[in-house]
Amino acid sequence: MKTLNQGDLHTHTTASDGTFSPEQNVQRAVEKGLKAIAITDHDTVNGIEGALKEANKYNDFECIPGIEISTLYKGQDIHVLGYYLDYKDKNLIKKLEELTTVRDQRNKMILQKLNGLGIRIDEEELEAKRCGDGNVGRGHIAEILMEKGIVNSLPEAFDKFLGKGKVAYAIPDRISPIDAVKIILYAKGIPVLAHPGIYDADELIPLLSENGLAGIEYCHPDHTVEQVQQYEEIAEKYSLIKTAGSDFHGFRNGEVFHGDIGSCSVPLSTLEQLKNFYK
């Protein structure tokens, strides 16, 4: 079924831990009947240029340059999305290089834990999953676990090994969510809290709102119906823009992780709200 006048504001590509190239994400969005897509790779903007060029091939279609920054709050991994940012800003690129170093440190910590469990994964195996200058992360490690027959699916990899509190979970020191909001603002972007329903840290929302947060991702494939309603109400309470996205990571072993492109989307009026944030 075609999705008219909607946009998916959360997708990943091979620049981070997605399996589709930036161009393929755009193509899939067009095939789904969407009118807009945001490229929001983890801690990198390397996928944006290719996606923008592909999007220019289609009439009446918009590609939004974005990012998803990884942060730490009270031991919890918190993600902050940024939209319409100046992805060529030198200070932004420098900050992202620092974040990539932390991401690679986390990967090593996870591999060490897996090796301690008798599951041998070499850094070279993980490095082979890297696409060009893109990032590698837990999704790639989950893929290797499937290839080795340790697990049968991505959810199983996270439920048994990689998810929060599981035996191979690891998280190094990272910047705070407030820092991420500031990084996005300095790059002239619009900061939005990603999938708040998976954190159990709703006290962050007013705190971030006071520090420049523009919106929250109220609708996400991992949110329950009740959570969607809850975060819609919270967004209205704090005058935040309500965004939504599939968190598409492509397919691994024929299985989509989070949601397919277009499974969570917003009307194009939401894009106008984001664009008017600085007006």
Coordinates of N, CA and C in Angstrom, one line a residue, residues 126-253:
L126 N 34.9 -8.4 12.7 CA 34.0 -7.2 12.8 C 34.4 -6.1 11.8
E127 N 35.7 -5.9 11.7 CA 36.2 -4.9 10.8 C 35.8 -5.1 9.4
A128 N 35.7 -6.4 9.0 CA 35.3 -6.8 7.6 C 33.9 -6.4 7.3
K129 N 33.1 -6.1 8.4 CA 31.7 -5.7 8.2 C 31.6 -4.2 7.9
R130 N 32.7 -3.4 8.1 CA 32.7 -2.0 7.9 C 32.6 -1.7 6.4
C131 N 31.7 -0.7 6.1 CA 31.5 -0.3 4.7 C 32.2 1.0 4.5
G132 N 33.3 1.0 3.8 CA 34.1 2.2 3.6 C 34.5 2.9 4.9
D133 N 34.1 4.2 5.0 CA 34.4 4.9 6.3 C 33.3 4.9 7.3
G134 N 32.4 4.0 7.1 CA 31.2 3.9 8.0 C 31.6 3.3 9.3
N135 N 30.6 3.3 10.2 CA 30.8 2.7 11.6 C 30.3 1.3 11.6
V136 N 30.8 0.6 12.6 CA 30.3 -0.8 12.9 C 29.8 -0.8 14.4
G137 N 28.9 -1.6 14.6 CA 28.3 -1.6 16.0 C 27.7 -3.0 16.3
R138 N 26.7 -2.9 17.3 CA 26.1 -4.1 17.8 C 25.3 -4.9 16.7
G139 N 24.8 -4.2 15.8 CA 24.0 -4.9 14.7 C 25.0 -5.8 13.9
H140 N 26.2 -5.3 13.7 CA 27.1 -6.1 12.9 C 27.6 -7.3 13.8
I141 N 27.8 -7.1 15.1 CA 28.1 -8.2 16.0 C 27.0 -9.3 16.0
A142 N 25.8 -8.8 16.0 CA 24.6 -9.7 16.0 C 24.6 -10.5 14.7
E143 N 25.0 -9.9 13.6 CA 25.0 -10.5 12.3 C 26.1 -11.7 12.4
I144 N 27.2 -11.4 13.0 CA 28.3 -12.4 13.1 C 27.8 -13.6 13.9
L145 N 27.1 -13.3 15.0 CA 26.6 -14.3 15.9 C 25.6 -15.2 15.1
M146 N 24.8 -14.6 14.2 CA 23.9 -15.4 13.4 C 24.7 -16.3 12.4
E147 N 25.7 -15.7 11.8 CA 26.5 -16.4 10.8 C 27.2 -17.6 11.5
K148 N 27.6 -17.5 12.7 CA 28.3 -18.6 13.4 C 27.3 -19.6 14.0
G149 N 26.0 -19.3 13.9 CA 25.0 -20.3 14.4 C 24.8 -20.2 15.9
I150 N 25.3 -19.1 16.5 CA 25.1 -18.9 17.9 C 23.7 -18.5 18.2
V151 N 23.1 -17.7 17.4 CA 21.7 -17.3 17.5 C 21.0 -17.4 16.2
N152 N 19.7 -17.4 16.2 CA 18.9 -17.6 14.9 C 18.4 -16.3 14.4
S153 N 18.4 -15.2 15.2 CA 17.8 -13.9 14.8 C 18.5 -12.8 15.5
L154 N 18.2 -11.6 14.9 CA 18.7 -10.4 15.6 C 18.1 -10.2 17.0
P155 N 16.8 -10.3 17.1 CA 16.2 -10.2 18.5 C 16.9 -11.1 19.5
E156 N 17.1 -12.4 19.0 CA 17.7 -13.3 19.9 C 19.1 -12.9 20.3
A157 N 19.9 -12.3 19.4 CA 21.2 -11.8 19.7 C 21.2 -10.8 20.8
F158 N 20.2 -9.9 20.7 CA 20.1 -8.8 21.7 C 19.5 -9.3 23.0
D159 N 18.6 -10.2 22.9 CA 17.9 -10.8 24.1 C 18.9 -11.6 24.9
K160 N 19.8 -12.3 24.3 CA 20.7 -13.2 25.0 C 22.1 -12.6 25.3
F161 N 22.6 -11.7 24.4 CA 23.9 -11.2 24.6 C 24.1 -9.7 24.6
L162 N 23.5 -9.0 23.7 CA 23.9 -7.6 23.4 C 23.0 -6.5 24.0
G163 N 21.8 -6.9 24.4 CA 20.9 -5.9 25.0 C 21.3 -5.4 26.4
K164 N 20.7 -4.4 26.8 CA 21.0 -3.8 28.1 C 20.9 -4.9 29.2
G165 N 21.9 -5.0 30.0 CA 21.9 -5.9 31.1 C 22.2 -7.4 30.8
K166 N 22.4 -7.7 29.5 CA 22.7 -9.0 29.1 C 24.2 -9.3 29.2
V167 N 24.6 -10.6 29.0 CA 26.0 -11.0 29.4 C 27.1 -10.3 28.7
A168 N 26.9 -9.9 27.4 CA 27.9 -9.2 26.7 C 27.7 -7.7 26.5
Y169 N 26.7 -7.2 27.2 CA 26.4 -5.8 27.1 C 27.6 -5.0 27.7
A170 N 28.0 -3.9 27.0 CA 29.0 -3.0 27.5 C 28.8 -1.6 27.0
I171 N 29.1 -0.7 27.8 CA 29.0 0.7 27.4 C 30.1 1.6 28.1
P172 N 30.9 2.2 27.3 CA 32.0 3.1 27.8 C 31.5 4.4 28.2
D173 N 32.3 5.3 28.8 CA 31.9 6.6 29.0 C 31.6 7.3 27.7
R174 N 30.5 8.1 27.7 CA 30.1 8.8 26.5 C 29.7 10.2 26.9
I175 N 29.4 11.1 25.9 CA 28.9 12.4 26.2 C 27.5 12.3 26.8
S176 N 27.0 13.3 27.4 CA 25.7 13.3 27.9 C 24.7 13.7 26.8
P177 N 23.4 13.4 27.1 CA 22.3 13.8 26.1 C 22.3 15.3 25.9
I178 N 22.6 16.1 26.9 CA 22.6 17.5 26.8 C 23.7 17.9 25.9
D179 N 24.9 17.3 26.0 CA 26.0 17.6 25.1 C 25.6 17.3 23.6
A180 N 24.9 16.2 23.4 CA 24.4 15.9 22.0 C 23.5 16.9 21.5
V181 N 22.6 17.4 22.3 CA 21.7 18.4 21.9 C 22.5 19.7 21.5
K182 N 23.5 20.0 22.3 CA 24.3 21.2 22.0 C 25.1 21.0 20.7
I183 N 25.6 19.8 20.5 CA 26.4 19.5 19.2 C 25.5 19.7 18.0
I184 N 24.2 19.3 18.1 CA 23.3 19.4 17.0 C 22.9 20.9 16.8
L185 N 22.7 21.6 17.9 CA 22.3 23.0 17.8 C 23.4 23.8 17.2
Y186 N 24.7 23.5 17.6 CA 25.8 24.2 17.0 C 26.0 24.0 15.5
A187 N 25.5 22.8 15.1 CA 25.6 22.5 13.6 C 24.3 23.0 12.9
K188 N 23.6 23.8 13.6 CA 22.3 24.4 13.0 C 21.3 23.3 12.7
G189 N 21.3 22.2 13.5 CA 20.3 21.2 13.4 C 19.2 21.3 14.4
I190 N 18.2 20.4 14.3 CA 17.1 20.4 15.2 C 17.2 19.1 16.0
P191 N 17.4 19.1 17.3 CA 17.6 17.9 18.1 C 16.2 17.3 18.6
V192 N 16.2 16.0 18.5 CA 15.0 15.3 18.9 C 15.4 14.0 19.6
L193 N 14.7 13.7 20.7 CA 15.0 12.5 21.5 C 14.5 11.3 20.8
A194 N 15.3 10.3 20.5 CA 14.9 9.1 19.8 C 14.2 8.1 20.8
H195 N 13.3 7.4 20.3 CA 12.5 6.3 21.0 C 12.6 6.3 22.5
P196 N 12.0 7.3 23.1 CA 12.1 7.4 24.6 C 11.5 6.2 25.3
G197 N 10.6 5.5 24.7 CA 10.0 4.4 25.3 C 10.9 3.2 25.7
I198 N 12.1 3.2 25.2 CA 13.0 2.1 25.5 C 14.0 2.4 26.6
Y199 N 13.9 3.6 27.2 CA 14.9 4.1 28.2 C 14.5 3.9 29.6
D200 N 13.2 4.1 29.9 CA 12.7 4.3 31.3 C 13.5 5.4 32.0
A201 N 13.5 6.6 31.2 CA 14.2 7.8 31.8 C 13.4 9.0 31.3
D202 N 12.1 9.0 31.6 CA 11.3 10.1 31.1 C 11.6 11.5 31.8
E203 N 12.3 11.4 32.9 CA 12.7 12.6 33.6 C 13.7 13.4 32.7
L204 N 14.3 12.8 31.8 CA 15.2 13.5 30.9 C 14.4 14.5 30.0
I205 N 13.2 14.2 29.6 CA 12.5 15.0 28.6 C 12.4 16.5 29.0
P206 N 11.9 16.8 30.3 CA 11.9 18.2 30.6 C 13.3 18.8 30.8
L207 N 14.2 18.0 31.2 CA 15.6 18.5 31.4 C 16.2 18.9 30.0
L208 N 16.0 18.0 29.0 CA 16.5 18.3 27.7 C 15.7 19.5 27.0
S209 N 14.4 19.5 27.3 CA 13.6 20.6 26.8 C 14.1 22.0 27.2
E210 N 14.6 22.0 28.4 CA 15.2 23.3 29.0 C 16.5 23.6 28.3
N211 N 17.1 22.6 27.7 CA 18.4 22.8 27.1 C 18.4 22.8 25.5
G212 N 17.2 23.0 25.0 CA 17.2 23.2 23.5 C 16.6 22.0 22.7
L213 N 16.1 21.0 23.4 CA 15.4 19.9 22.7 C 14.2 20.4 21.9
A214 N 14.1 20.0 20.6 CA 13.0 20.5 19.8 C 11.8 19.5 19.7
G215 N 12.1 18.2 19.9 CA 11.0 17.2 19.7 C 11.3 15.9 20.3
I216 N 10.3 15.0 20.3 CA 10.6 13.6 20.7 C 9.9 12.7 19.7
E217 N 10.6 11.5 19.5 CA 10.1 10.5 18.6 C 9.0 9.7 19.3
Y218 N 7.8 10.2 19.2 CA 6.7 9.6 20.0 C 6.3 8.2 19.4
C219 N 6.4 8.1 18.1 CA 6.0 6.9 17.4 C 7.2 6.1 16.9
H220 N 7.4 4.9 17.3 CA 8.6 4.1 16.9 C 8.1 2.6 17.0
P221 N 8.7 1.7 16.1 CA 8.2 0.3 16.1 C 8.3 -0.4 17.4
D222 N 9.2 0.1 18.3 CA 9.4 -0.6 19.6 C 8.5 0.0 20.7
H223 N 7.7 1.0 20.4 CA 6.8 1.6 21.3 C 5.4 0.8 21.3
T224 N 4.9 0.6 22.5 CA 3.5 0.1 22.5 C 2.5 1.1 22.2
V225 N 1.3 0.7 21.9 CA 0.2 1.7 21.6 C 0.0 2.7 22.8
E226 N 0.2 2.2 24.0 CA 0.0 3.0 25.2 C 1.2 4.0 25.2
Q227 N 2.4 3.6 24.9 CA 3.5 4.5 24.9 C 3.4 5.6 23.8
V228 N 2.9 5.2 22.7 CA 2.7 6.2 21.6 C 1.8 7.3 22.1
Q229 N 0.7 7.0 22.8 CA -0.2 7.9 23.3 C 0.4 8.7 24.5
Q230 N 1.2 8.0 25.3 CA 1.9 8.7 26.4 C 2.8 9.8 25.9
Y231 N 3.6 9.4 24.9 CA 4.6 10.4 24.5 C 4.0 11.5 23.6
E232 N 2.9 11.2 23.0 CA 2.2 12.3 22.3 C 1.7 13.3 23.3
E233 N 1.2 12.9 24.5 CA 0.8 13.8 25.5 C 1.9 14.5 26.1
I234 N 3.1 13.8 26.3 CA 4.3 14.5 26.9 C 4.8 15.6 25.9
A235 N 4.8 15.3 24.6 CA 5.2 16.2 23.6 C 4.3 17.5 23.7
E236 N 3.0 17.3 23.8 CA 2.2 18.5 23.9 C 2.4 19.2 25.2
K237 N 2.7 18.5 26.3 CA 2.9 19.2 27.6 C 4.1 20.1 27.5
Y238 N 5.2 19.7 26.8 CA 6.4 20.5 26.8 C 6.6 21.2 25.5
S239 N 5.5 21.3 24.7 CA 5.6 22.0 23.4 C 6.7 21.5 22.5
L240 N 6.8 20.1 22.4 CA 7.8 19.5 21.6 C 7.2 19.0 20.3
I241 N 8.0 19.0 19.2 CA 7.5 18.5 17.9 C 7.4 17.0 18.0
K242 N 6.3 16.4 17.5 CA 6.1 15.0 17.5 C 6.7 14.4 16.2
T243 N 7.7 13.5 16.4 CA 8.3 12.9 15.2 C 8.1 11.4 15.2
A244 N 8.4 10.7 14.1 CA 8.2 9.3 14.0 C 9.1 8.7 13.0
G245 N 9.6 7.5 13.2 CA 10.4 6.9 12.2 C 10.5 5.4 12.4
S246 N 10.9 4.7 11.3 CA 10.9 3.2 11.4 C 12.2 2.7 12.1
D247 N 13.2 3.5 12.2 CA 14.5 3.0 12.7 C 15.0 1.9 11.8
F248 N 14.8 2.0 10.5 CA 15.1 0.9 9.6 C 16.6 0.7 9.5
H249 N 17.0 -0.6 9.7 CA 18.4 -1.0 9.6 C 18.6 -2.0 8.5
G250 N 17.7 -2.1 7.6 CA 17.8 -3.1 6.5 C 17.4 -4.5 6.9
F251 N 17.9 -5.5 6.2 CA 17.5 -6.9 6.5 C 18.7 -7.7 6.8
R252 N 18.7 -8.5 7.8 CA 19.7 -9.5 8.1 C 19.1 -10.9 8.1
N253 N 19.6 -11.8 7.3 CA 19.0 -13.1 7.2 C 17.5 -13.0 6.9

